Structure formats: C-alpha cells, structure tokens
PDB file of C-alpha atoms in Angstrom:
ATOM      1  CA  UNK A 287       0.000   0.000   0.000  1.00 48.00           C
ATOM      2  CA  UNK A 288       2.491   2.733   1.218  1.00 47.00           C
ATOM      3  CA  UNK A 289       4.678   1.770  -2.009  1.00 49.00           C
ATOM      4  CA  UNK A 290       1.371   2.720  -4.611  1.00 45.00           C
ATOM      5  CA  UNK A 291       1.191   5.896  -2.146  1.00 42.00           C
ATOM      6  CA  UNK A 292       5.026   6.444  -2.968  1.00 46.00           C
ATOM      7  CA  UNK A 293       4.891   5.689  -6.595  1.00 43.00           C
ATOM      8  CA  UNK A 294       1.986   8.216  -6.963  1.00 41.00           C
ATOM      9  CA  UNK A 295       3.103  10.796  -5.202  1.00 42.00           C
ATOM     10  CA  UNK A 296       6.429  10.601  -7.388  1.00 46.00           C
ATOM     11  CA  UNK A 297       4.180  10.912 -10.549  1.00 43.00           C
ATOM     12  CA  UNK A 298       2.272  13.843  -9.159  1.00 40.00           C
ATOM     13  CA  UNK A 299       5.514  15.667  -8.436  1.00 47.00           C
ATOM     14  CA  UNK A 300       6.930  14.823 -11.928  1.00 45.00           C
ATOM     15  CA  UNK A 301       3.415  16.296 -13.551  1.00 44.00           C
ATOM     16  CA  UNK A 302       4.135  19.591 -11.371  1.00 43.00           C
ATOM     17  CA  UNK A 303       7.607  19.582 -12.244  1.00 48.00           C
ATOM     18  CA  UNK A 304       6.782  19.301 -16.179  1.00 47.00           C
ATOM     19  CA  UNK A 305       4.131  22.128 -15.839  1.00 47.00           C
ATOM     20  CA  UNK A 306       5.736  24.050 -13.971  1.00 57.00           C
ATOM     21  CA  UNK A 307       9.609  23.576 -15.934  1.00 68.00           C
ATOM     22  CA  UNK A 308      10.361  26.710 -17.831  1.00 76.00           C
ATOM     23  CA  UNK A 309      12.111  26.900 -21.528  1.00 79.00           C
ATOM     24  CA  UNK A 310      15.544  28.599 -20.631  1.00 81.00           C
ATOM     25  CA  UNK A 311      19.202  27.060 -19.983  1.00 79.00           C
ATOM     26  CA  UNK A 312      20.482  28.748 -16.675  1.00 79.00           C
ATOM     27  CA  UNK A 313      23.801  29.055 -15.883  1.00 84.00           C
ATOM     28  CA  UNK A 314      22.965  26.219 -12.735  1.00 84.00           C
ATOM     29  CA  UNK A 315      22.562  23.812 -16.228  1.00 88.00           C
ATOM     30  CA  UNK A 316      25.571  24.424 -17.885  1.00 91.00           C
ATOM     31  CA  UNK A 317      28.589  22.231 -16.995  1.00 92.00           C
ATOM     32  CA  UNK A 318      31.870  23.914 -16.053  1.00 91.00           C
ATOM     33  CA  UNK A 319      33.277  22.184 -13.505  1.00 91.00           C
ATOM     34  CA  UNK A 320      36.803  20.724 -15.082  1.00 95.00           C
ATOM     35  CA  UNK A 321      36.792  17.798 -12.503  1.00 93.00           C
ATOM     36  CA  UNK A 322      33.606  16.690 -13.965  1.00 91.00           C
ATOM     37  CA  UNK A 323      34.747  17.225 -17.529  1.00 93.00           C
ATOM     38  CA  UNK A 324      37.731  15.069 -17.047  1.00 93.00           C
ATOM     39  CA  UNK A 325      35.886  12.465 -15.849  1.00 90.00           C
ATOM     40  CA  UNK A 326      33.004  12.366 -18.653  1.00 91.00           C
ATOM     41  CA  UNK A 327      35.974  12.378 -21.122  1.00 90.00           C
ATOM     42  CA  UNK A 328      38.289  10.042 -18.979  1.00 89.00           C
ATOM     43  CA  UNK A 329      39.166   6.913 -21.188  1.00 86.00           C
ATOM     44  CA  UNK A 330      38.672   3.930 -19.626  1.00 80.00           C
ATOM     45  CA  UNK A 331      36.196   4.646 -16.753  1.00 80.00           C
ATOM     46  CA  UNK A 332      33.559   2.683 -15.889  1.00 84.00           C
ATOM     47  CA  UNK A 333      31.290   5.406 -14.894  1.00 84.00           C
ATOM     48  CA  UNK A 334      30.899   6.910 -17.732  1.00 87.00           C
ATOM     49  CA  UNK A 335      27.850   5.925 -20.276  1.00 88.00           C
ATOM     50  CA  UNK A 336      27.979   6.145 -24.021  1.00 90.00           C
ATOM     51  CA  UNK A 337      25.195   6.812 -26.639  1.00 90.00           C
ATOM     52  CA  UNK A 338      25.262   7.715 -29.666  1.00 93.00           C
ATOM     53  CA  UNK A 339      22.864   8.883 -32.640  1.00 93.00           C
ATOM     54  CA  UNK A 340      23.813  11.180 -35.775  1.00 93.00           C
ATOM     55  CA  UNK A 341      25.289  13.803 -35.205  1.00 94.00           C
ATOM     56  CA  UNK A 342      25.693  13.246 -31.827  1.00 94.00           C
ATOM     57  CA  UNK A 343      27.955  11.179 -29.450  1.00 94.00           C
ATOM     58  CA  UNK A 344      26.342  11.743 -25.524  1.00 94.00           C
ATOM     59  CA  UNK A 345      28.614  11.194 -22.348  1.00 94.00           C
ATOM     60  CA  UNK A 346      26.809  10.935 -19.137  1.00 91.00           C
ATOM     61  CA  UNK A 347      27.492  10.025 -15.772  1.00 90.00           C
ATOM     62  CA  UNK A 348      24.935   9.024 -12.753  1.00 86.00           C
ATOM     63  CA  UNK A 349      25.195  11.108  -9.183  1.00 83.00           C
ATOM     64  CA  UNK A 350      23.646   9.190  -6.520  1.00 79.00           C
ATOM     65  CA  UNK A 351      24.031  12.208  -4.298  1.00 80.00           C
ATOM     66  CA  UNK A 352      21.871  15.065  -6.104  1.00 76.00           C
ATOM     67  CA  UNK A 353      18.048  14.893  -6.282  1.00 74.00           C
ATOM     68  CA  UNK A 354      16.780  12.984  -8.370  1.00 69.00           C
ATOM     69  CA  UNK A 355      14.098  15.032 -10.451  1.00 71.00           C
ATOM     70  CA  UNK A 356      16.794  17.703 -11.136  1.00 79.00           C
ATOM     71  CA  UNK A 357      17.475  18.446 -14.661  1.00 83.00           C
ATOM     72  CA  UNK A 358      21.159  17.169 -15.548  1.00 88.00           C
ATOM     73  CA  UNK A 359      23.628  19.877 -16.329  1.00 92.00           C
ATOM     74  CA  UNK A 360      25.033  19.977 -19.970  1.00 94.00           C
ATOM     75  CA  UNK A 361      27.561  20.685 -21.997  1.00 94.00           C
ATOM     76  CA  UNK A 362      27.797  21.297 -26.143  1.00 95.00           C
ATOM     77  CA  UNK A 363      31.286  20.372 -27.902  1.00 95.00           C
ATOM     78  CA  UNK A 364      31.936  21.233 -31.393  1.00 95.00           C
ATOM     79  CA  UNK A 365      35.348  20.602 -32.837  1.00 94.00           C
ATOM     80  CA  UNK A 366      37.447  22.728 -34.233  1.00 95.00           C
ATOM     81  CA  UNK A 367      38.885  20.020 -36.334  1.00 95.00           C
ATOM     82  CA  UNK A 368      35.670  19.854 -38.256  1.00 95.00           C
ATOM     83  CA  UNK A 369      34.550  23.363 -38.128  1.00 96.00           C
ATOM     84  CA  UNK A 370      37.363  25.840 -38.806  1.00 96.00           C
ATOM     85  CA  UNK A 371      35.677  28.844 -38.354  1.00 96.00           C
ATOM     86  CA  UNK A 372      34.266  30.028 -35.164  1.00 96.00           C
ATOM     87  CA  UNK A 373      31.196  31.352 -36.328  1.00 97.00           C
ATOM     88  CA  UNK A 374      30.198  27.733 -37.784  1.00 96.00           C
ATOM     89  CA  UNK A 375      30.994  26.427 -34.538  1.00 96.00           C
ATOM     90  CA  UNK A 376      29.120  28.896 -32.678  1.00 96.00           C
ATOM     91  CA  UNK A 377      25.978  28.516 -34.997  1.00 96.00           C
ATOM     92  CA  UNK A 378      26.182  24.809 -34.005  1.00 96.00           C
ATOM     93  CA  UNK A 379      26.428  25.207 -31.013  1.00 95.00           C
ATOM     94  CA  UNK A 380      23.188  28.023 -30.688  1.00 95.00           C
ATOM     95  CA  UNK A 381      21.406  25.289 -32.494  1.00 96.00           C
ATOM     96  CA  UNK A 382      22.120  22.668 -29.952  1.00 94.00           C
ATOM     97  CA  UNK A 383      21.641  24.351 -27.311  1.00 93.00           C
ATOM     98  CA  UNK A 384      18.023  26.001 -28.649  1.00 94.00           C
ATOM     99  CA  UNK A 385      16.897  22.219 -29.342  1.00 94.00           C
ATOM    100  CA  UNK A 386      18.223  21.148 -25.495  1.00 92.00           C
ATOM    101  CA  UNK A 387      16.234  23.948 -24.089  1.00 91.00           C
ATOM    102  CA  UNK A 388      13.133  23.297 -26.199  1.00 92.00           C
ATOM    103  CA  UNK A 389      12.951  19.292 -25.183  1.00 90.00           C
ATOM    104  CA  UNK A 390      14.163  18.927 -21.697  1.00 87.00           C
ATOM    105  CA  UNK A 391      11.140  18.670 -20.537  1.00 87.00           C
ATOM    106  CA  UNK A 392      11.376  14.795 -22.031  1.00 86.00           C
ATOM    107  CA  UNK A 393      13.439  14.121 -19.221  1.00 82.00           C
ATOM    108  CA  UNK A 394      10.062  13.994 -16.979  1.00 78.00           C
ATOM    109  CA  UNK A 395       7.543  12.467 -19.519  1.00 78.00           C
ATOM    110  CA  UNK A 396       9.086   9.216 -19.740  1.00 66.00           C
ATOM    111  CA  UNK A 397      11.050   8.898 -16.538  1.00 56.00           C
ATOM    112  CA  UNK A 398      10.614   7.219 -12.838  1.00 65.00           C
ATOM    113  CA  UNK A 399      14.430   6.507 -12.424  1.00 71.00           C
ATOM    114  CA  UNK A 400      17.109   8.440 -11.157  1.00 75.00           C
ATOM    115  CA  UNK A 401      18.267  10.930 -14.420  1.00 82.00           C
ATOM    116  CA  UNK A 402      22.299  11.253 -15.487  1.00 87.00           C
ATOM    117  CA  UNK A 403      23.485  14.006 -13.073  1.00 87.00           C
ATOM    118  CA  UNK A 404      25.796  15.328 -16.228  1.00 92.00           C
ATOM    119  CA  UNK A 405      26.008  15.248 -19.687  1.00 93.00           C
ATOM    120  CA  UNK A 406      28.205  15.917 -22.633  1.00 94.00           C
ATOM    121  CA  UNK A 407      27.127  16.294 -26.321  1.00 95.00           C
ATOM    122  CA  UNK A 408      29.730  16.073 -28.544  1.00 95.00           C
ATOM    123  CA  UNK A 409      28.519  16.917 -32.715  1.00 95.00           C
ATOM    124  CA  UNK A 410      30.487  14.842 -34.595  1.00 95.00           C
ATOM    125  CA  UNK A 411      28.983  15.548 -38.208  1.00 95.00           C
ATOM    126  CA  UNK A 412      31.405  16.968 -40.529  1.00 95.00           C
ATOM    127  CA  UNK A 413      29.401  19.261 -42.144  1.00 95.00           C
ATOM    128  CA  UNK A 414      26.875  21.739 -40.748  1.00 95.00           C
ATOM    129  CA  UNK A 415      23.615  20.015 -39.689  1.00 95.00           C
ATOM    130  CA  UNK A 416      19.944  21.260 -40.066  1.00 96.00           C
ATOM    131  CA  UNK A 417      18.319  22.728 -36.871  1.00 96.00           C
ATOM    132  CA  UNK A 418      15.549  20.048 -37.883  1.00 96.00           C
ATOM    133  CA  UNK A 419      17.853  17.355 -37.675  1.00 96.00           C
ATOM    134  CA  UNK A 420      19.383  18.497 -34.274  1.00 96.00           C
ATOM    135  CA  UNK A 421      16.482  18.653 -32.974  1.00 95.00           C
ATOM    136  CA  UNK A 422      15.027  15.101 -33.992  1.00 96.00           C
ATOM    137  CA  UNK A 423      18.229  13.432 -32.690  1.00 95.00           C
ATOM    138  CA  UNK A 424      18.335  15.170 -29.202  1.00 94.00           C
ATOM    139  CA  UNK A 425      15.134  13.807 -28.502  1.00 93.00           C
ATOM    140  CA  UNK A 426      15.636  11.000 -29.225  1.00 93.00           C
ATOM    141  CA  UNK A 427      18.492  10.723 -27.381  1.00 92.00           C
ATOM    142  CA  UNK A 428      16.825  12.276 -24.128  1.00 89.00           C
ATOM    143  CA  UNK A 429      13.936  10.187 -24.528  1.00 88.00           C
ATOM    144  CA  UNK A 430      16.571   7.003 -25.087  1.00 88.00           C
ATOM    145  CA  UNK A 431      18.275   7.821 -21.832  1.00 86.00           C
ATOM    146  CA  UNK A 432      15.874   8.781 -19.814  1.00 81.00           C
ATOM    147  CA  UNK A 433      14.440   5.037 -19.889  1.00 75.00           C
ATOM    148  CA  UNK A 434      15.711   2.870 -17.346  1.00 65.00           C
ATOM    149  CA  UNK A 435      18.330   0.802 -18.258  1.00 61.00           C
ATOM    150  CA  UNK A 436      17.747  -2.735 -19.153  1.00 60.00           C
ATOM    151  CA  UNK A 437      18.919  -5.544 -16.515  1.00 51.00           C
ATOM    152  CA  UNK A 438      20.861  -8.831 -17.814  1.00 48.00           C
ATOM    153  CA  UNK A 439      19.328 -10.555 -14.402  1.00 50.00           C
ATOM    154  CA  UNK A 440      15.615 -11.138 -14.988  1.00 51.00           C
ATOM    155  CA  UNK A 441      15.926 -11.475 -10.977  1.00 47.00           C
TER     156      UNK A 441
END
C-alpha cells in the first residue's frame, strides 16, 4: 500500500515539475566544472555511459548524491577540427543548445528513475547540420536515456 502511495506521489511531483519547468538554460545547467569534464571524457572509466545517434555522441554520468528530479547539467562540444571557423561552430552550437532547451522537458515524460546528473554532447557531423535534424536526434536521445536501463538478471 504505502509503495502505490510512494509511486503516486512521485508521478504527481513529476506532472508539477513538467508544468511548472520553464524553456531557458540557466547558468545552474551548464557544466563547467573541469573535474567533472575530465571524468566524462576520462578513457577507460567505468562510470561513464555512451550513446550515440547522428550527429551526436552523448557522455553521461549518474550522481547518486543530487536529487533525483533535477534536470542534468550539460555541456555542447563542437570541434574545431571539423569546423574551422568560429562562427560555424558557434551557430552549431546556438542550435544545440536552442533544441536542449526546447525538449528537456522529455526528461520527466518518460522517466521514474534516477536521471544522469551530467552530460556531454559532442557533434560529430562533418558538415553543418539542419536545426531540424538536431532537434530530432536530441530527442531521441533524451527520450533514449531517460528510460531505465535494461537488466541482464531477470531477478
């Protein structure tokens, strides 16, 4: 009984938290902490997830110790090896984060799990990419990771 209470009291909070989540990217969204960028990017490591889906490849890594219906905070990297001029890169980059901040609210239509705590999107087209297509792929990918992650152990 007290674990239907639970469960539905989570799914009334996540319906106030979609209605009442507004369209911007704060600055308490955007990831600049270096320590935390050295570990999304650190080869090896076994915390970090991988997805990927043209033109993006997504880093993210799980904090057990923030809330857990707080929006993930984000970063957009667009390579200079690919895009030479700054203003191509920063047009990408506008576009990515304009699509983010349109379709985070996907994070709380899907989910009952504990969200990735940070995330990396890394554009790895060559070329420059359609705001359309952007747009399609990030929510897919949100919508991809925000699902809880399937379990080998059918225990």
């Amino acid at each position: 009984m007290f674990e239907s209470l639970n469960l539905a009291s989570q799914t009334v909070s996540a319906v106030q938290t979609i209605q009442t989540l507004r369209q911007t990217f704060d600055k308490s969204e955007r990831l600049s902490s270096h320590k935390v960028i050295n570990r999304l990017f650190e080869k090896g490591s076994t915390d970090t997830q991988t997805s990927y889906l043209f033109p993006f490849k997504v880093f993210y890594l799980y904090d057990s110790s923030l809330p857990a219906n707080s929006l993930p905070q984000v970063l957009f990297s667009i390579s200079k090896r690919n895009f030479k001029r700054a203003v191509d890169r920063n047009l990408l980059r506008r576009r990515c984060r304009e699509a983010y901040r349109k379709n985070k609210h996907l994070f709380f239509e899907s989910s009952q799990h504990q969200l990735p705590a940070y995330m990396a999107f890394v554009l790895i087209a060559k070329e420059k990419v359609d705001y359309s297509v952007i747009e399609r792929s990030l929510q897919k990918l949100i919508v991809r990771i925000s699902k809880p992650p399937i379990s080998d152990n059918p225990s």
